[in-house]
mmCIF file of C-alpha atoms in Angstrom:
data_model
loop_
_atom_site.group_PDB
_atom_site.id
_atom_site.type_symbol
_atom_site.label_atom_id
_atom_site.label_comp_id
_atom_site.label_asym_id
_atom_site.label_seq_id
_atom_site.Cartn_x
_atom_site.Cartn_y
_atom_site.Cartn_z
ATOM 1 C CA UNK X 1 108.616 126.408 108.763
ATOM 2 C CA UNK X 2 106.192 124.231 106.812
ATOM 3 C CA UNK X 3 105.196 122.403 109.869
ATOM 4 C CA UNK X 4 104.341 125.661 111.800
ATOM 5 C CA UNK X 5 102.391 127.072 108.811
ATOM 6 C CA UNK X 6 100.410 123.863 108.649
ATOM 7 C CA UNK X 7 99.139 123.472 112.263
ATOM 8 C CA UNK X 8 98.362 127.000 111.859
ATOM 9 C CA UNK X 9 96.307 126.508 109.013
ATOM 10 C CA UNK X 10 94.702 123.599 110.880
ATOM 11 C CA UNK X 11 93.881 125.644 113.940
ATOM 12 C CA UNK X 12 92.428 127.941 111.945
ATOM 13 C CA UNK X 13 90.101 125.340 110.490
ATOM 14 C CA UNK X 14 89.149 123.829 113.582
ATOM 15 C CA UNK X 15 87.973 127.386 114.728
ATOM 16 C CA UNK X 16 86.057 127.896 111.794
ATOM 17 C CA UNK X 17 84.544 124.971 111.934
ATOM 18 C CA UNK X 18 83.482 125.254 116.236
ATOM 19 C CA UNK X 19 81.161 128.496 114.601
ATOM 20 C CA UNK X 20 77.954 127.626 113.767
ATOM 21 C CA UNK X 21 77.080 127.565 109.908
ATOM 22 C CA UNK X 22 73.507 127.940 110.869
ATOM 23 C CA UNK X 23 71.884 130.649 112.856
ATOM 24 C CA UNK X 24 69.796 129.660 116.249
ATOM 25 C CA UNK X 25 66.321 130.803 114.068
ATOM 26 C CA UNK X 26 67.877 128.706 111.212
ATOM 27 C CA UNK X 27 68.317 125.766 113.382
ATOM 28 C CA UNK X 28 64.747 125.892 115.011
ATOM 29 C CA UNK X 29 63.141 125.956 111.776
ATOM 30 C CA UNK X 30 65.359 122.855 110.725
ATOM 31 C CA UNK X 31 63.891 120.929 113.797
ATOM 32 C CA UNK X 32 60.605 121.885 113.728
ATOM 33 C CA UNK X 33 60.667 121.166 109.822
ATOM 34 C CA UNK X 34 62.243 117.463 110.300
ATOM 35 C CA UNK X 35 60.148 116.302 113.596
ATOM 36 C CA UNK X 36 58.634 114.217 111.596
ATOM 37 C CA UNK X 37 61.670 112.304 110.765
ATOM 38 C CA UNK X 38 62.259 111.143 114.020
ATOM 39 C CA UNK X 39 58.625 109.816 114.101
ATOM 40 C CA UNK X 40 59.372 107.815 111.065
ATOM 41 C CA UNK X 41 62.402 106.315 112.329
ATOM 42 C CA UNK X 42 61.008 105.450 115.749
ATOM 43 C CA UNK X 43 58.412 103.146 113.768
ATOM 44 C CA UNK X 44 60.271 101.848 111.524
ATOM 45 C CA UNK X 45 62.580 100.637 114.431
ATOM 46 C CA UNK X 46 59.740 99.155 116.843
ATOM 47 C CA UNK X 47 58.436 97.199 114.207
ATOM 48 C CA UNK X 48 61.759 95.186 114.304
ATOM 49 C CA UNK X 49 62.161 95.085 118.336
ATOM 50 C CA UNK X 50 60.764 93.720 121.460
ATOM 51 C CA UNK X 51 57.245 95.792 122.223
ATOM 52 C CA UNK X 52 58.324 96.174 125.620
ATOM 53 C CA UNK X 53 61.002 99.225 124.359
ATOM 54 C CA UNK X 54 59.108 102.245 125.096
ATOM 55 C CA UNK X 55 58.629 104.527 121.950
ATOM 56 C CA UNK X 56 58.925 107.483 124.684
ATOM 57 C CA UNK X 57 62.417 106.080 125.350
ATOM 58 C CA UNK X 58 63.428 106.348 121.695
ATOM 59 C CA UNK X 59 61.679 109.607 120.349
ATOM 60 C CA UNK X 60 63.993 111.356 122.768
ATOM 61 C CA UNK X 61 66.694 109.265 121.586
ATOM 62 C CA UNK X 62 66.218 110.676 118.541
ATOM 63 C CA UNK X 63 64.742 114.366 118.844
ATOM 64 C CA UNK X 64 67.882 115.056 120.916
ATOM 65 C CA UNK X 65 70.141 113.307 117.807
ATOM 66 C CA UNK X 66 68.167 116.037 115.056
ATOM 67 C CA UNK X 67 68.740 118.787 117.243
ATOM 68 C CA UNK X 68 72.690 117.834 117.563
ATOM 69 C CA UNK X 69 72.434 117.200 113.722
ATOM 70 C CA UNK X 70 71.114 120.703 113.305
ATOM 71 C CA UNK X 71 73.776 121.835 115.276
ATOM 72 C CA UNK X 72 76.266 120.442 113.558
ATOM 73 C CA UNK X 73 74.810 120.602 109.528
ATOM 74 C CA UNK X 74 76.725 122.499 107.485
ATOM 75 C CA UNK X 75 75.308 123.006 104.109
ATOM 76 C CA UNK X 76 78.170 124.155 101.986
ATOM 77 C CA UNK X 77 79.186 120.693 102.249
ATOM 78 C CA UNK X 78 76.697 119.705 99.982
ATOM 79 C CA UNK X 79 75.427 116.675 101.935
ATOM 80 C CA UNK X 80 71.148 117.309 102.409
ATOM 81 C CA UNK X 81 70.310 117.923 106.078
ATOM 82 C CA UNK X 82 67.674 115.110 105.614
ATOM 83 C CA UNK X 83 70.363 112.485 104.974
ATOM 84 C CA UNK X 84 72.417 113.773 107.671
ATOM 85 C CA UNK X 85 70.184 113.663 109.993
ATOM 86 C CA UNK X 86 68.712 110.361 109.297
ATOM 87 C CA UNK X 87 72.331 109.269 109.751
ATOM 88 C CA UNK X 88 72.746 110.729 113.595
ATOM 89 C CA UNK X 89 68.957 109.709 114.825
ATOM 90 C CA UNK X 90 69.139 106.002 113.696
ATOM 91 C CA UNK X 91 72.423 105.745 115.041
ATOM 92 C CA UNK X 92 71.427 107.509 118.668
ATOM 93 C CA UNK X 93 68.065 105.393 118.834
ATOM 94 C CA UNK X 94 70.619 102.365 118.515
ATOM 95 C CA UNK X 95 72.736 103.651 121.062
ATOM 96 C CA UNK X 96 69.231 103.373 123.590
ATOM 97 C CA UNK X 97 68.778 100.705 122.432
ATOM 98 C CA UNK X 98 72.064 99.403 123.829
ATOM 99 C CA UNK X 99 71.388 101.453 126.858
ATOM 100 C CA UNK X 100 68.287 99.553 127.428
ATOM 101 C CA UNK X 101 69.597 95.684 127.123
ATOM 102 C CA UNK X 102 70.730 95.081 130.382
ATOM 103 C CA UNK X 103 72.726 92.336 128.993
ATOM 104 C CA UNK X 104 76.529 93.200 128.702
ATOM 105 C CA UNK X 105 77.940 92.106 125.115
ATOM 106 C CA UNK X 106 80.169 89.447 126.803
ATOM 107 C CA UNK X 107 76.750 87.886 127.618
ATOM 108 C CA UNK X 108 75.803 87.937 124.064
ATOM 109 C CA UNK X 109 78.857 86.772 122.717
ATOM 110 C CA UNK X 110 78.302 83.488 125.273
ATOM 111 C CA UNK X 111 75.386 82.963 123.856
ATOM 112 C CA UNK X 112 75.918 82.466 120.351
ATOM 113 C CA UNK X 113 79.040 80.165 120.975
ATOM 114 C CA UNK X 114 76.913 78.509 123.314
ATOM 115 C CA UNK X 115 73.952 77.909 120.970
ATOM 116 C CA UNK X 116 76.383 77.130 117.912
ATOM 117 C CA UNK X 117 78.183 74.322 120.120
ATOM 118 C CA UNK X 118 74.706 72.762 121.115
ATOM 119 C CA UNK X 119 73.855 72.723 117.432
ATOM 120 C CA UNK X 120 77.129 71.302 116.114
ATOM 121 C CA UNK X 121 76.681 68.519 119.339
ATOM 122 C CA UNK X 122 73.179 67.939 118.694
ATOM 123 C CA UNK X 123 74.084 67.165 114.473
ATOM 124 C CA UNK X 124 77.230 65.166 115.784
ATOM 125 C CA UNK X 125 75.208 63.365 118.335
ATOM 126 C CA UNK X 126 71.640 62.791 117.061
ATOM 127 C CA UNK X 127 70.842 63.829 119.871
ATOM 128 C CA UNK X 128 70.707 66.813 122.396
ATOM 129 C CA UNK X 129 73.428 67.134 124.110
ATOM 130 C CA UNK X 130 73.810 67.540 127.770
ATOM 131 C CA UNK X 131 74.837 70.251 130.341
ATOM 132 C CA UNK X 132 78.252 68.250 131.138
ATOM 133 C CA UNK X 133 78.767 67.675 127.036
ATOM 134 C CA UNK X 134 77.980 70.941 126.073
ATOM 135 C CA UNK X 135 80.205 72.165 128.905
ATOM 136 C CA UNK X 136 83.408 70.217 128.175
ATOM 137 C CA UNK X 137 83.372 71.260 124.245
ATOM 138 C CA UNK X 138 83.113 74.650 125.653
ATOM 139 C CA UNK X 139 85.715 74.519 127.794
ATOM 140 C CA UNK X 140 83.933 75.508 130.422
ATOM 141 C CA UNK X 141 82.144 74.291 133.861
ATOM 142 C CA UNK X 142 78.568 73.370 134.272
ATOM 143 C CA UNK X 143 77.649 75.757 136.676
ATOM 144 C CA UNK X 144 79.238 78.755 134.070
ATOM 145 C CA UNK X 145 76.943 77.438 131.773
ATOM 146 C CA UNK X 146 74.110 77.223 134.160
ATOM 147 C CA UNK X 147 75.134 81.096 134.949
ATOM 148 C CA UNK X 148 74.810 82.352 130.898
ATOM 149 C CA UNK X 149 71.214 80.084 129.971
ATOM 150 C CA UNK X 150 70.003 82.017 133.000
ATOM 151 C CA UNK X 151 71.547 85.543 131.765
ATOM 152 C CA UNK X 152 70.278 84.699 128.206
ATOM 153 C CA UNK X 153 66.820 83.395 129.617
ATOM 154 C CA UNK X 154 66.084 86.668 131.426
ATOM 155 C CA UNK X 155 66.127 88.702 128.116
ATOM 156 C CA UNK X 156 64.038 85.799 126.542
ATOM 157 C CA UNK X 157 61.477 86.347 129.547
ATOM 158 C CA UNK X 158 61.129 89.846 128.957
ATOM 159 C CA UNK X 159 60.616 89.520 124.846
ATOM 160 C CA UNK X 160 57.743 86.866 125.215
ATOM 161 C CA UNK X 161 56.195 89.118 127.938
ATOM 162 C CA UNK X 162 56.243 91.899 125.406
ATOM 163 C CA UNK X 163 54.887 89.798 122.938
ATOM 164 C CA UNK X 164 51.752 87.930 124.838
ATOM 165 C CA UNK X 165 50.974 90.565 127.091
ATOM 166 C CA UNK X 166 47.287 91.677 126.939
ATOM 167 C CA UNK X 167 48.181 95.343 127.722
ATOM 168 C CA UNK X 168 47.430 97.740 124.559
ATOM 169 C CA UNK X 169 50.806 99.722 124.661
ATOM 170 C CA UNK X 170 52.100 96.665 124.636
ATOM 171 C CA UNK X 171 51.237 94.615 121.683
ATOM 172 C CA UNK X 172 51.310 97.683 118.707
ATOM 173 C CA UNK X 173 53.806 99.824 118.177
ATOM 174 C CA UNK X 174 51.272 103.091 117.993
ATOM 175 C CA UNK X 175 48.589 103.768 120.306
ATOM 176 C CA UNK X 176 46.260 104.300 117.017
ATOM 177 C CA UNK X 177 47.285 101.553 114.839
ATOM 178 C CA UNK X 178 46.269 101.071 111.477
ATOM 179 C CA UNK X 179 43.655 98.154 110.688
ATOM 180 C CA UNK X 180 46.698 96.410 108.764
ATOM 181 C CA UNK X 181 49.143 96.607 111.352
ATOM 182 C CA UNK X 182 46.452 95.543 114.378
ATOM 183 C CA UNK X 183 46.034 92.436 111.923
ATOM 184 C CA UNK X 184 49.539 91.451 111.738
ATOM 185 C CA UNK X 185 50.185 91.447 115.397
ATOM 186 C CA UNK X 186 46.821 89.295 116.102
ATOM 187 C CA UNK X 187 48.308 86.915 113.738
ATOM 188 C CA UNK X 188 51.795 87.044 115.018
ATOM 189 C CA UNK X 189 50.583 86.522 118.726
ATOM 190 C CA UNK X 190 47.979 83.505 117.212
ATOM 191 C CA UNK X 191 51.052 82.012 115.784
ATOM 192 C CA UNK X 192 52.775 82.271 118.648
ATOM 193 C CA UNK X 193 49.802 80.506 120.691
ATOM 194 C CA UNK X 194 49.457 77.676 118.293
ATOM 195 C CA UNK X 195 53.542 77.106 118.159
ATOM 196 C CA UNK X 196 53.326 76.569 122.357
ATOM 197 C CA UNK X 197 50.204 74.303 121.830
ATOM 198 C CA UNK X 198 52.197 71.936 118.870
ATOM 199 C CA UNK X 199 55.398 71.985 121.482
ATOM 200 C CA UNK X 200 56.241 68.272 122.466
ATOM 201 C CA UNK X 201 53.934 67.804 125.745
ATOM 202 C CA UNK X 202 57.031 67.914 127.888
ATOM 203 C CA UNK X 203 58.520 71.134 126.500
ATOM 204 C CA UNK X 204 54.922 72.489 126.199
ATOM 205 C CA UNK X 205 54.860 71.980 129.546
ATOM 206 C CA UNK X 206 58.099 73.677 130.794
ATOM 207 C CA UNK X 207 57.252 76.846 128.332
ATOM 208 C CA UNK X 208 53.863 77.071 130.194
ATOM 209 C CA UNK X 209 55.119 76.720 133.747
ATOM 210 C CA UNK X 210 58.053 78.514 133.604
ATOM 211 C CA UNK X 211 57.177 81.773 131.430
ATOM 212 C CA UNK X 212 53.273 81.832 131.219
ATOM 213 C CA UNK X 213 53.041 80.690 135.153
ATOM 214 C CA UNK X 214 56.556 81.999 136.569
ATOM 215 C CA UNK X 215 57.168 78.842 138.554
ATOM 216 C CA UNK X 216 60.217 78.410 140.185
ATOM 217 C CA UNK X 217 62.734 75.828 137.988
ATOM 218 C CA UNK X 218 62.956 73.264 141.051
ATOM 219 C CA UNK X 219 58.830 72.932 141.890
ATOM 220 C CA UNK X 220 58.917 72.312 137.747
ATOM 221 C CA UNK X 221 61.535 69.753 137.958
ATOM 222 C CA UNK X 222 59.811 68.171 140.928
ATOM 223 C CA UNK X 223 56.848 67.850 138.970
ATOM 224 C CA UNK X 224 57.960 66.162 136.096
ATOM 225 C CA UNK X 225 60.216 64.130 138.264
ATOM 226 C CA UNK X 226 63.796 65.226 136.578
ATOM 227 C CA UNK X 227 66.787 67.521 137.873
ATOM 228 C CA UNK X 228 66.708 71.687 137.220
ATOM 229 C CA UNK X 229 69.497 71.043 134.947
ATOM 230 C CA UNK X 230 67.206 68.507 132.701
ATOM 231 C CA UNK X 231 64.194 71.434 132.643
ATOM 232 C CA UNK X 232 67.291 74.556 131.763
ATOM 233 C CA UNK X 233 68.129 71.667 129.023
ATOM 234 C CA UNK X 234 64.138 71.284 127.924
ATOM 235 C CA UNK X 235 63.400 75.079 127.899
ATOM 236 C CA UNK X 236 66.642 75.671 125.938
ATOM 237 C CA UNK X 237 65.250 72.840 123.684
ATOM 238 C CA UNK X 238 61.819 74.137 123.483
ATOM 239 C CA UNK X 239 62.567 78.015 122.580
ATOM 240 C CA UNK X 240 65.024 76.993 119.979
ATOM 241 C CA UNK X 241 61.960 75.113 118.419
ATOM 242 C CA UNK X 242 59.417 78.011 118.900
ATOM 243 C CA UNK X 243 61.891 80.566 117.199
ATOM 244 C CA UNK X 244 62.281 78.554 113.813
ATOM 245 C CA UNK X 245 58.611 77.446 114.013
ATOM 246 C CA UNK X 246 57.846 80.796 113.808
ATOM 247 C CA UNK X 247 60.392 82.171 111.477
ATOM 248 C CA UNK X 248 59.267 79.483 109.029
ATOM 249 C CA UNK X 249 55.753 80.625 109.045
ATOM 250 C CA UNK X 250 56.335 84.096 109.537
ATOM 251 C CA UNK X 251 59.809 85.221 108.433
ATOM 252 C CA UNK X 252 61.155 81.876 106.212
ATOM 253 C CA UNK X 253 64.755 84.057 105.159
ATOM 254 C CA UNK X 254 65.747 83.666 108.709
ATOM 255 C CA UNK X 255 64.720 79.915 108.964
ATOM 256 C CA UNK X 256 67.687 77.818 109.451
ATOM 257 C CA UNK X 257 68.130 75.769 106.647
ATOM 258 C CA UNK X 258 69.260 72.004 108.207
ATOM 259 C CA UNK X 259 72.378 70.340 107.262
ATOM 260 C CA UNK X 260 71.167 66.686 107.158
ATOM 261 C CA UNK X 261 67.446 67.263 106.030
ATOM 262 C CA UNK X 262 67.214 63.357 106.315
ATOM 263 C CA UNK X 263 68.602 63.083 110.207
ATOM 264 C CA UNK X 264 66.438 62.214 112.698
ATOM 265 C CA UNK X 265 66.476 65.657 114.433
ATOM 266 C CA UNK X 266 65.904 67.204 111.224
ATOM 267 C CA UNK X 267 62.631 65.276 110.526
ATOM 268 C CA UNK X 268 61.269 65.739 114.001
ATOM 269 C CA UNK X 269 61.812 69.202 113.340
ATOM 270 C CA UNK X 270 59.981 69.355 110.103
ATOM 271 C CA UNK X 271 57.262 67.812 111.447
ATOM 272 C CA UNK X 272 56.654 70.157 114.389
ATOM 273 C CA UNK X 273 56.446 72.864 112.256
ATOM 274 C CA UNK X 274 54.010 71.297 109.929
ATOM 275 C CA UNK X 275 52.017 70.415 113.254
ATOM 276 C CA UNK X 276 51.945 74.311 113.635
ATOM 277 C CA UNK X 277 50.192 74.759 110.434
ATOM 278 C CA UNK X 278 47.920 71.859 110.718
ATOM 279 C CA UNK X 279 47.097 73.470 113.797
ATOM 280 C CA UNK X 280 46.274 76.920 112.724
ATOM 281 C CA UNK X 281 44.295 79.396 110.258
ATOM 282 C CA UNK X 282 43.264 82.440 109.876
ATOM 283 C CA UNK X 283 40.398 82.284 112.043
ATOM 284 C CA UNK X 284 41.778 80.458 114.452
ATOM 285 C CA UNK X 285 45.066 82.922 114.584
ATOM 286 C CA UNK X 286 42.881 85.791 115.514
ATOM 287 C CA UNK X 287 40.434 83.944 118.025
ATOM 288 C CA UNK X 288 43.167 84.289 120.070
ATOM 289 C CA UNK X 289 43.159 88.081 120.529
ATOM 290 C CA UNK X 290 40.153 90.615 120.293
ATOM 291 C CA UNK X 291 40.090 93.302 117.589
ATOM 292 C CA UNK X 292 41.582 95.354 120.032
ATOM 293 C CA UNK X 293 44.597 93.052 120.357
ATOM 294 C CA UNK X 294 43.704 91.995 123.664
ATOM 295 C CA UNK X 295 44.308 88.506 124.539
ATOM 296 C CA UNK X 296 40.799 86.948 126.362
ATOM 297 C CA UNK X 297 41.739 85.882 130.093
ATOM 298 C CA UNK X 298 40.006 82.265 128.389
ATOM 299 C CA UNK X 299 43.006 81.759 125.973
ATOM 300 C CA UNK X 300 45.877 80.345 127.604
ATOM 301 C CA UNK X 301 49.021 80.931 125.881
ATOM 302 C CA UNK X 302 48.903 76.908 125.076
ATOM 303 C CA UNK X 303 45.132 76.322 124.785
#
């Protein structure tokens, strides 16, 4: 008896709840009313990404998210339409975001283990390790390895594409930018330029050929007169470098801190990215780009 009464009472709710608590004018005003929100959101969340995600790509992300939200907003519940809202767009621009990296999270996964093991090697060693190293205390062959550096490598390509390329929609996140926020992305690509240029000559070079020139792996490791598996070991080296030399000029919370400040790895470290700042200043940062944000054919990424 109780049991019949209750799933009746619960059918009954689910009913009530399928009806709109809004009317279709109600709604339209909502969306019209909260446009802006979506605007907001899209900013916020290109000024943490790749600039080669399309803002198009993510305002209808989120436009179709507020008009779901309006939909669905009921406000007898007490909960403001603003936070509810907010709650549904960020979480449907992250879902194209997901959409977008054609990288499966398998492939992600890979390459954190990957990247912790070479670290852990590297403080064990003194040393990098190498591809048949790394490999065994992965548990794993050399050509797997081979396999996720390259899946990891093409997502790489694409982000420092996005972030040297000379084309407007490219390098800010509006097309009418502020003069603050066309400052900080002249400075972040003049960083970037003077990182490459205080790269070890070797890795300098491999960064160079292999991104900035799109040279084939073999003709580089013909050229320097090593196997593709040394230059895959180099670039892995070499953008492992360029991501802390930046985040400890740029972003120093997510500079790794090293374990053995004293080890020889640790020192050479230090002392590339104190070549970067030796290297660089204000003026020089934003020789490097126009005030437009173009980058002059004359600058090459490691000039």
């Amino acid at each position: 008896m109780t049991s019949t009464m209750t799933t009746a009472a619960d059918l009954a709710a689910d009913t009530a709840t399928a009806v709109p608590a809004l009317s279709a004018a109600e709604q339209e005003d909502l969306i019209r009313t909260n446009m802006p929100l979506v605007g907001h959101l899209v900013r916020d969340m290109l000024s943490r990404i790749p600039n080669h995600i399309h803002r198009d790509d993510l305002t209808s992300a989120g436009l179709h998210a507020l008009v779901t939200a309006a939909r669905g907003w009921d406000p007898t519940r007490g909960i403001p339409f603003n936070r509810f809202a907010t709650t549904r767009i960020r979480g449907a621009i992250l879902d194209e975001l997901r959409s977008l990296d054609w990288a499966t999270r398998s492939v992600r996964t890979k390459a954190r283990v990957t990247d912790t093991t070479r670290q852990s090697l590297t403080t064990t060693l003194g040393r990098t390790p190498t591809n048949e190293e790394l490999a065994q205390a992965l548990g794993t062959t050399t050509t797997d390895l081979h396999q996720t550096d390259n899946d990891v490598q093409r997502a790489t390509v694409l982000s420092l594409q996005g972030f040297t390329t000379s084309s407007p929609d490219d390098l800010v996140t509006e097309r009418t930018p502020g003069p603050e926020d066309m400052l900080i992305r002249r400075e972040q690509i003049g960083y970037l330029h003077h990182a490459i240029a205080s790269l070890p000559e070797r890795l300098q070079t491999v960064i160079t050929e292999y991104f900035l020139k799109e040279r084939p792996m073999a003709d580089i490791a013909a050229d320097l007169g090593v196997t593709e598996s040394r230059i895959s070991q180099l670039r892995a080296e070499a953008l492992s470098l360029l991501k802390d030399g930046l985040n400890t000029h740029l972003d120093p919370e997510l500079a790794p801190a090293p374990e053995n400040p004293d080890s020889i790895i640790a020192r050479r470290r230090a002392g590339y990215y104190a070549s970067i700042a030796g290297n660089t200043n204000l003026h020089s940062r934003l020789a490097m780009t126009n005030a437009h944000g173009f980058t002059p054919p004359a600058h090459g990424a490691a000039a």
